[in-house]
Coordinates of C-alpha atoms in Angstrom, one line a residue:
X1 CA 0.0 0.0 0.0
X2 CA 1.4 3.5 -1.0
X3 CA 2.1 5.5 2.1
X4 CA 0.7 9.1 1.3
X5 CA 1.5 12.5 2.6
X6 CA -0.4 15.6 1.1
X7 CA -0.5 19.3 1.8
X8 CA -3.9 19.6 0.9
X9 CA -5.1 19.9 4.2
X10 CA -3.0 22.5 5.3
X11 CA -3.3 26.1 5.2
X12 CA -2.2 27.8 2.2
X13 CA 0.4 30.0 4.0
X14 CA 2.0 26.6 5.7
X15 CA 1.8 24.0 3.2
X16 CA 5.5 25.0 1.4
X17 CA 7.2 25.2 4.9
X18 CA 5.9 22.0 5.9
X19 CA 6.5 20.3 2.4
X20 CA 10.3 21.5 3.0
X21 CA 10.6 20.2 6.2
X22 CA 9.0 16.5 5.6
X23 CA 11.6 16.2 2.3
X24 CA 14.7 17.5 4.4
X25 CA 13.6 15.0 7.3
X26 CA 12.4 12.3 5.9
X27 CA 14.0 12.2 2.7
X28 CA 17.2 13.7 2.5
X29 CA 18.6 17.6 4.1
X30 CA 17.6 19.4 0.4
X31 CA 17.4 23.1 -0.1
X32 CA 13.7 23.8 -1.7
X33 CA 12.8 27.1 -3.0
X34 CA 9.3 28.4 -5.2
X35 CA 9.8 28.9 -9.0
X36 CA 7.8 31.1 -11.0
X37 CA 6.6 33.7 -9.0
X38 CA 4.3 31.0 -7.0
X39 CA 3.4 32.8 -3.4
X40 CA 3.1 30.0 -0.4
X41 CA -0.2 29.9 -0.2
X42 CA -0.9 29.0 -4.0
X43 CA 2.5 26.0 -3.5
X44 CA 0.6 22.1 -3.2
X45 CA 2.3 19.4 -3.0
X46 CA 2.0 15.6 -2.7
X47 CA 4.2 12.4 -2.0
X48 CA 3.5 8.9 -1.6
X49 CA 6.2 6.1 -0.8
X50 CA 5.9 2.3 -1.7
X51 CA 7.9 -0.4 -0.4
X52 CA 9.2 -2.9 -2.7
X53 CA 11.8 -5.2 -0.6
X54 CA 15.4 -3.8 -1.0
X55 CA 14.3 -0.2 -2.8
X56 CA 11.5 2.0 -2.7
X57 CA 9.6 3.7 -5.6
X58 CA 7.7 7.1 -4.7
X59 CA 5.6 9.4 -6.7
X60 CA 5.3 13.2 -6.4
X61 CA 3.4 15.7 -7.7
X62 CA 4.6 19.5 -7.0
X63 CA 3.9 23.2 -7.6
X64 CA 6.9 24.6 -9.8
X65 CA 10.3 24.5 -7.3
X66 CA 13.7 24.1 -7.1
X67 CA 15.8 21.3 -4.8
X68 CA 19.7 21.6 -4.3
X69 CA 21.9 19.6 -2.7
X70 CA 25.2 21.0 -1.6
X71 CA 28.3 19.3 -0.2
X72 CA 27.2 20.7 3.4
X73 CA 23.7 18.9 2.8
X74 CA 25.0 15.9 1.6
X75 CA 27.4 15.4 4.8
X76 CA 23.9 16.6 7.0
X77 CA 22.3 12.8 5.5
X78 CA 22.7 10.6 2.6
X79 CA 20.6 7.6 1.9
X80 CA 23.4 6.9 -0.5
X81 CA 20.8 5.9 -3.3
X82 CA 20.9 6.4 -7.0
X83 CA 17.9 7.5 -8.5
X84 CA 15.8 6.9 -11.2
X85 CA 13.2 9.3 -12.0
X86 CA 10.1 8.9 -14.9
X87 CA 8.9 12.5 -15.6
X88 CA 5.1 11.5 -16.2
X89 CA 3.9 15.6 -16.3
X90 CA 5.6 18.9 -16.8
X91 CA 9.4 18.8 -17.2
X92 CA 12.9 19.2 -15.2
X93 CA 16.2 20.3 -15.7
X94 CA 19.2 18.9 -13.9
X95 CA 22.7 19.6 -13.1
X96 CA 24.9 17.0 -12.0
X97 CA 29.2 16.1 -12.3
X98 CA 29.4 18.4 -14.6
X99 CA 26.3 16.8 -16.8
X100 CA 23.0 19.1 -17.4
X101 CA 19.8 18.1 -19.2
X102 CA 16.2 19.0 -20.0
X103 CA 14.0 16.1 -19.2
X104 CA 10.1 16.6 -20.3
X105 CA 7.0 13.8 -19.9
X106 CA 8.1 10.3 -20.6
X107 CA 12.0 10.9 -20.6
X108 CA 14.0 8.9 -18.0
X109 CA 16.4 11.2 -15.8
X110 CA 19.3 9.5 -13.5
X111 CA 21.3 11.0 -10.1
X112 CA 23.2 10.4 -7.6
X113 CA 22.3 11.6 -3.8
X114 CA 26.2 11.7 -2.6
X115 CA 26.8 14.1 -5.4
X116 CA 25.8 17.7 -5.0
X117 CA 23.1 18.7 -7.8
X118 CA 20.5 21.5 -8.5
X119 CA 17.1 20.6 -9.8
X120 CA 14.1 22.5 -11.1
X121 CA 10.9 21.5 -11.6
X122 CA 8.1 22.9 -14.1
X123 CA 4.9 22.5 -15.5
X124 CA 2.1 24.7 -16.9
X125 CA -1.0 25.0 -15.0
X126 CA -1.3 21.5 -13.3
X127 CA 1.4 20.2 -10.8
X128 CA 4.4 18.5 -12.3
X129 CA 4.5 15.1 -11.7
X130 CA 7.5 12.3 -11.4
X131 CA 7.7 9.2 -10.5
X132 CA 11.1 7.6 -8.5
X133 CA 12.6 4.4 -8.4
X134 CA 15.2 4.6 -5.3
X135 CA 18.1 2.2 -5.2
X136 CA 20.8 1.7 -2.7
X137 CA 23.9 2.2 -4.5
X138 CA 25.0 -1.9 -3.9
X139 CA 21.9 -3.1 -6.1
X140 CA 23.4 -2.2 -9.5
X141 CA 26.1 -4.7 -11.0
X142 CA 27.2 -1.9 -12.8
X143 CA 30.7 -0.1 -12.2
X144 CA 30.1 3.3 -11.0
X145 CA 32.5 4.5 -13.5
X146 CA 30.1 3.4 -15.8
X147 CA 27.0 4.7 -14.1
X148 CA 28.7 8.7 -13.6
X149 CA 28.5 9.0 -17.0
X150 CA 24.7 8.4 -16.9
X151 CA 24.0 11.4 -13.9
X152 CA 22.1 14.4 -15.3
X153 CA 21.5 12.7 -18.2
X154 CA 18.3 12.4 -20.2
X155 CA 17.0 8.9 -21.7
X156 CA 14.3 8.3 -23.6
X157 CA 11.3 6.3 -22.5
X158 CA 9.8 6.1 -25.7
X159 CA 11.4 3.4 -27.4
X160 CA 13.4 0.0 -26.2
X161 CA 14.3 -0.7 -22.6
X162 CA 13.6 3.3 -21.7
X163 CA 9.7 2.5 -23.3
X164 CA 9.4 -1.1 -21.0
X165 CA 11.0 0.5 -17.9
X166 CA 8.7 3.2 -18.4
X167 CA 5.9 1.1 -18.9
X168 CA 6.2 -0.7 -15.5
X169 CA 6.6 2.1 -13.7
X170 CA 3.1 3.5 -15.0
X171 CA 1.7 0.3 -14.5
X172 CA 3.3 0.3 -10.7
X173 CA 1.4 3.3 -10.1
X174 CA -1.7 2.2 -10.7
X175 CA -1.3 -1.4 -9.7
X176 CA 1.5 -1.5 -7.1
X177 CA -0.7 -0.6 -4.2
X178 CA -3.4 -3.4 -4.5
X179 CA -0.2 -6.0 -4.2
X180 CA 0.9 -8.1 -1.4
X181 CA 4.3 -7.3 0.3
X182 CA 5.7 -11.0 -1.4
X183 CA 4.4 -9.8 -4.8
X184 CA 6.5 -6.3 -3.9
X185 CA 9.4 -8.2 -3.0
X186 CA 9.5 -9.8 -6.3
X187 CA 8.2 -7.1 -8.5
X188 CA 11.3 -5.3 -7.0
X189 CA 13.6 -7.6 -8.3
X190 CA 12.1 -7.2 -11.7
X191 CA 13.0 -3.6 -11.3
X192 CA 16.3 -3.9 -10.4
X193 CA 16.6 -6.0 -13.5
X194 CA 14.8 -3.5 -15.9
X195 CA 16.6 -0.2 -14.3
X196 CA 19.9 -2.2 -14.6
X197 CA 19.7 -3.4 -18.6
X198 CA 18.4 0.1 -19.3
X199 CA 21.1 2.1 -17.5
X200 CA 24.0 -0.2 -19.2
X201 CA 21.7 0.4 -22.5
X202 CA 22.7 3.7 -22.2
X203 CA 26.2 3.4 -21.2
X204 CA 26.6 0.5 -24.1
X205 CA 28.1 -1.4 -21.2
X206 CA 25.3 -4.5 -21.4
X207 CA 28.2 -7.1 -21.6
X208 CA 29.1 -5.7 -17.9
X209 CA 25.9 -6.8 -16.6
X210 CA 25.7 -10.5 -15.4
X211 CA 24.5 -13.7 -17.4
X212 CA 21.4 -14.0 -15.1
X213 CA 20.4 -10.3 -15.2
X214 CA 21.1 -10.0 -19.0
X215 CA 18.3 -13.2 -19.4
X216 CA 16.0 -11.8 -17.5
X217 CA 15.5 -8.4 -18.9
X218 CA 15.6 -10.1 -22.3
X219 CA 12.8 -12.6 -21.0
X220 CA 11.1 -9.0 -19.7
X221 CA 11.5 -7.8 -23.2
X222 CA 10.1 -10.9 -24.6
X223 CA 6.9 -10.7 -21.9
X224 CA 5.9 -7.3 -23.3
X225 CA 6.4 -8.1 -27.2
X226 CA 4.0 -11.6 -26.2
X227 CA 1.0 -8.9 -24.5
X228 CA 1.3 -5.9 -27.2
X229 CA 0.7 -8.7 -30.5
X230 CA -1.3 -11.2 -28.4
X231 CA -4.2 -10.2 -31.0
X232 CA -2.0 -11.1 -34.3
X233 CA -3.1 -14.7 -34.9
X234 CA 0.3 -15.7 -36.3
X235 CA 2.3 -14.8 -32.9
X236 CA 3.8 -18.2 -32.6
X237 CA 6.9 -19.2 -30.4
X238 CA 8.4 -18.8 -33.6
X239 CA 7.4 -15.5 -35.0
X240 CA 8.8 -14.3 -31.0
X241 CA 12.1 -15.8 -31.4
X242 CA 12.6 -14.3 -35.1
X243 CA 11.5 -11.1 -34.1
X244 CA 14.1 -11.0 -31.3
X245 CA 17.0 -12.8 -33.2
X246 CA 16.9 -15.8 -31.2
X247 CA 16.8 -19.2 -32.0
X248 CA 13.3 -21.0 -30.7
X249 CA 15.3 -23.5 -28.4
X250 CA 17.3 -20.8 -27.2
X251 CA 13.7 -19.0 -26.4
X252 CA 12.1 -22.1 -24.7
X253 CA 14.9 -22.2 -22.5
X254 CA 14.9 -18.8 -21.5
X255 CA 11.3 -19.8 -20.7
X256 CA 12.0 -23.1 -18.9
X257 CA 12.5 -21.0 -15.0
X258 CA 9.1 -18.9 -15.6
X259 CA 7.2 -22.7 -15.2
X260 CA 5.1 -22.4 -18.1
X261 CA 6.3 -22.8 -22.1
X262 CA 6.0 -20.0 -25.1
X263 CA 2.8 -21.2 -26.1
X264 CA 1.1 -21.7 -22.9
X265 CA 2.0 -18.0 -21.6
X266 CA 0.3 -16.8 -25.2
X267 CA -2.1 -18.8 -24.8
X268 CA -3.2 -18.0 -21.1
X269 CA -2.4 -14.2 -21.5
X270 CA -5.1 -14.3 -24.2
X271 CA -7.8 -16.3 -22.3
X272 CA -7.2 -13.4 -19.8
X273 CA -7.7 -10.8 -22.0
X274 CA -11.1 -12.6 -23.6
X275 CA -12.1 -13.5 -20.0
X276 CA -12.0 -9.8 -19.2
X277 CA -13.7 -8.8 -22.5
X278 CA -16.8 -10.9 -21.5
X279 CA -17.3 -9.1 -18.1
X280 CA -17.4 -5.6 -19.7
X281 CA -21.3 -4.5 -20.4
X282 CA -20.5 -2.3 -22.8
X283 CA -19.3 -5.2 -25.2
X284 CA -22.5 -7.5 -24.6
X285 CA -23.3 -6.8 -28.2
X286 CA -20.1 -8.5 -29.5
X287 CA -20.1 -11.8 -30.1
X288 CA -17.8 -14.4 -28.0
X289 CA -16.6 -15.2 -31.7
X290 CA -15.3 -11.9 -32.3
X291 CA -14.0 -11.3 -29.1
X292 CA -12.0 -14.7 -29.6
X293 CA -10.6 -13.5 -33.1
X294 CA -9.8 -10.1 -31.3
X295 CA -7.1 -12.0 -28.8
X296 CA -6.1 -13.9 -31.5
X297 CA -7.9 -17.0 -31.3
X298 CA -8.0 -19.3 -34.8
X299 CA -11.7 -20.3 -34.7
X300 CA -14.8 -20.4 -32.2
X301 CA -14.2 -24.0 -31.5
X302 CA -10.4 -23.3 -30.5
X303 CA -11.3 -20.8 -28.2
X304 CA -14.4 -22.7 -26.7
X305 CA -12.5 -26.2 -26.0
X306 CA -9.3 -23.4 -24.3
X307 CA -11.7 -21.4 -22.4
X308 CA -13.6 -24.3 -20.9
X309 CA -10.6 -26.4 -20.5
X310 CA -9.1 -23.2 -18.0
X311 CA -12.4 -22.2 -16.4
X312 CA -15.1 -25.0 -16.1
X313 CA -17.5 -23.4 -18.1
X314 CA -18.3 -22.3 -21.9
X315 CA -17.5 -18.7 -22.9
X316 CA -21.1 -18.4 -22.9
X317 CA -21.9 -19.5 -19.8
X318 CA -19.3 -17.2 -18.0
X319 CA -20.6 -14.5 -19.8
X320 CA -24.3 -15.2 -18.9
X321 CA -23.2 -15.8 -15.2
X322 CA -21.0 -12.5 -15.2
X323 CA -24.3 -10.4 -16.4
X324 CA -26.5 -12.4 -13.3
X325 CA -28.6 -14.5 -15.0
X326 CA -26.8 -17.8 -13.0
X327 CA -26.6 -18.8 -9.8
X328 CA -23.4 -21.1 -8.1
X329 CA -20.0 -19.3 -7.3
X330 CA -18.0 -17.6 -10.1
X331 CA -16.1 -19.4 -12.4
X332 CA -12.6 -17.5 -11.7
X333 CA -9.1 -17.9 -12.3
X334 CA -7.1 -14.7 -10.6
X335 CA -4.3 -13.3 -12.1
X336 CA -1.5 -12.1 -9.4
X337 CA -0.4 -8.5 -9.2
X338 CA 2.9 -9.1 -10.0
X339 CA 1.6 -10.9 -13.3
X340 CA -0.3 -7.9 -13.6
X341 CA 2.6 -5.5 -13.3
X342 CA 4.8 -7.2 -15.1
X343 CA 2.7 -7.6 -18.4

């Protein structure tokens, strides 16, 4: 569950003060001044925190400011973290070992606590918005000669690793607070992977990272082609190993530790995504057929024989029960949140 703090329900004239003081305090000792002409009693502010085993992600969402950290602050407290920050609204610019960039929504933006750095933070109208991943400075298996390179540096989330990391961190936000700590734990390590192949990405240092983290961001990569074509009826184990220039034993393999094969992942991902079709009201006027060819599915009898073999009942059935017109306990398979995140 996200831990949330909010200024909303303080007095205009106090909230910046007391915004100040919960960073400095609970964060990290950071100076925090008003851009733009704001006036204290116009500044809002909002943070929330969520645990996810060895790192933390938070979200924030801020009135125009600026946030240094000088050498004096940094020797006040340091929780020695490197950070990875998803501008999801407005835009930043950073300064950082001698590195500046402009970062706007959807770019990727990485620094370093124990280094001193000056930060400013915009948007027009609505509050800026940015969402953190915090890692202790051990978690990488990247050298941090590698990683300096990286600090006030922009990287795109719009295409490649930036474009899946991004993608989980949006999907975090909505999803992360509904999961149990066990399915934190482990969608922290998935993190840890993702952050790590996207930061050596970027520093064209991916042979540094280990054997196991290298196959696991590429399985990650793999996980997000399989749900993005799950309607193209021709995705086959083979079309996903072509399109990723592997060989489809080398695939299965990578597949053998996730305890279900190539096909059977496509295969239940799409039932899913039919399953969930049938429950929405506002698609009672499609036909199970055509929501069957929609994820994919070859023919009516295919997806019949699938979905009955998975739930116990006909497509039909489920979606008659779903709308109330059957008694009995639902017919229901449910899908993790970590399965939900990570797809």
């Amino acid at each position: 569950m996200w831990s949330v703090v909010s200024s909303g329900e303080l007095p205009g004239g106090e909230r910046f003060e007391w915004f100040a003081d919960m960073i400095s305090r609970e964060v990290m000792p950071t100076r925090l001044t008003m851009l733009g002409g704001e006036r204290p009693a116009g500044f809002t502010a909002e943070a929330a925190l969520l645990d996810l085993g060895e790192l933390q992600v938070s979200k924030v969402a801020y009135s125009p400011l600026r946030s240094q950290r000088t050498p004096a602050l940094i020797r006040r407290g340091d929780p020695e973290q490197y950070q990875l920050g998803l501008v999801t609204k407005g835009a930043m610019t950073l300064v950082q070992n001698g590195n500046s960039c402009e970062a706007e929504a959807g770019d990727l933006v990485f620094w370093d606590t124990s280094r001193p750095s000056d930060a400013r933070y915009v948007s027009d109208g609505d509050p800026g918005q940015l969402v953190i991943l915090q890692l202790p400075r051990d978690v990488l298996p990247l050298r941090a000669d590698r990683l300096d390179r990286l600090l006030a540096g922009r990287m795109s989330g719009g295409s490649g690793l930036g474009a899946i990391l991004a993608d989980f961190l949006r999907s975090l936000v909505v999803h992360g607070g509904a999961c149990t700590p066990d399915e934190l734990s482990r969608i922290g390590a998935t993190a840890i992977d993702l952050a790590a192949a996207c930061l050596a990405q970027n520093t064209d240092a991916g042979k540094q990272l280990p054997a196991e983290v290298r196959a696991r961001a590429l399985l990650r990569r793999i996980h997000v082609f399989i749900e993005y074509n799950l309607g193209d009826p021709d995705l086959t184990p083979v079309a996903v190993a072509a399109h990723h220039n592997l060989s489809v034993r080398t695939l299965h393999q990578l597949f053998r530790g996730d305890g279900e094969t190539v096909q059977a992942r496509i295969r239940r991902r799409r039932l899913e995504r039919c399953r969930a079709d049938l429950e929405r009201p506002e698609l009672l006027t499609f036909p199970v057929h055509a929501i069957a060819a929609r994820w994919g599915f070859s023919g009516p009898a295919v997806f019949s024989r699938s979905f009955r073999e998975a739930y116990g009942v006909s497509p039909t059935e489920f979606r008659a029960w779903t709308l109330g017109s059957r008694s009995g306990p639902a017919p229901s398979v449910k899908e993790s949140c970590a399965e939900r995140t990570a797809c």
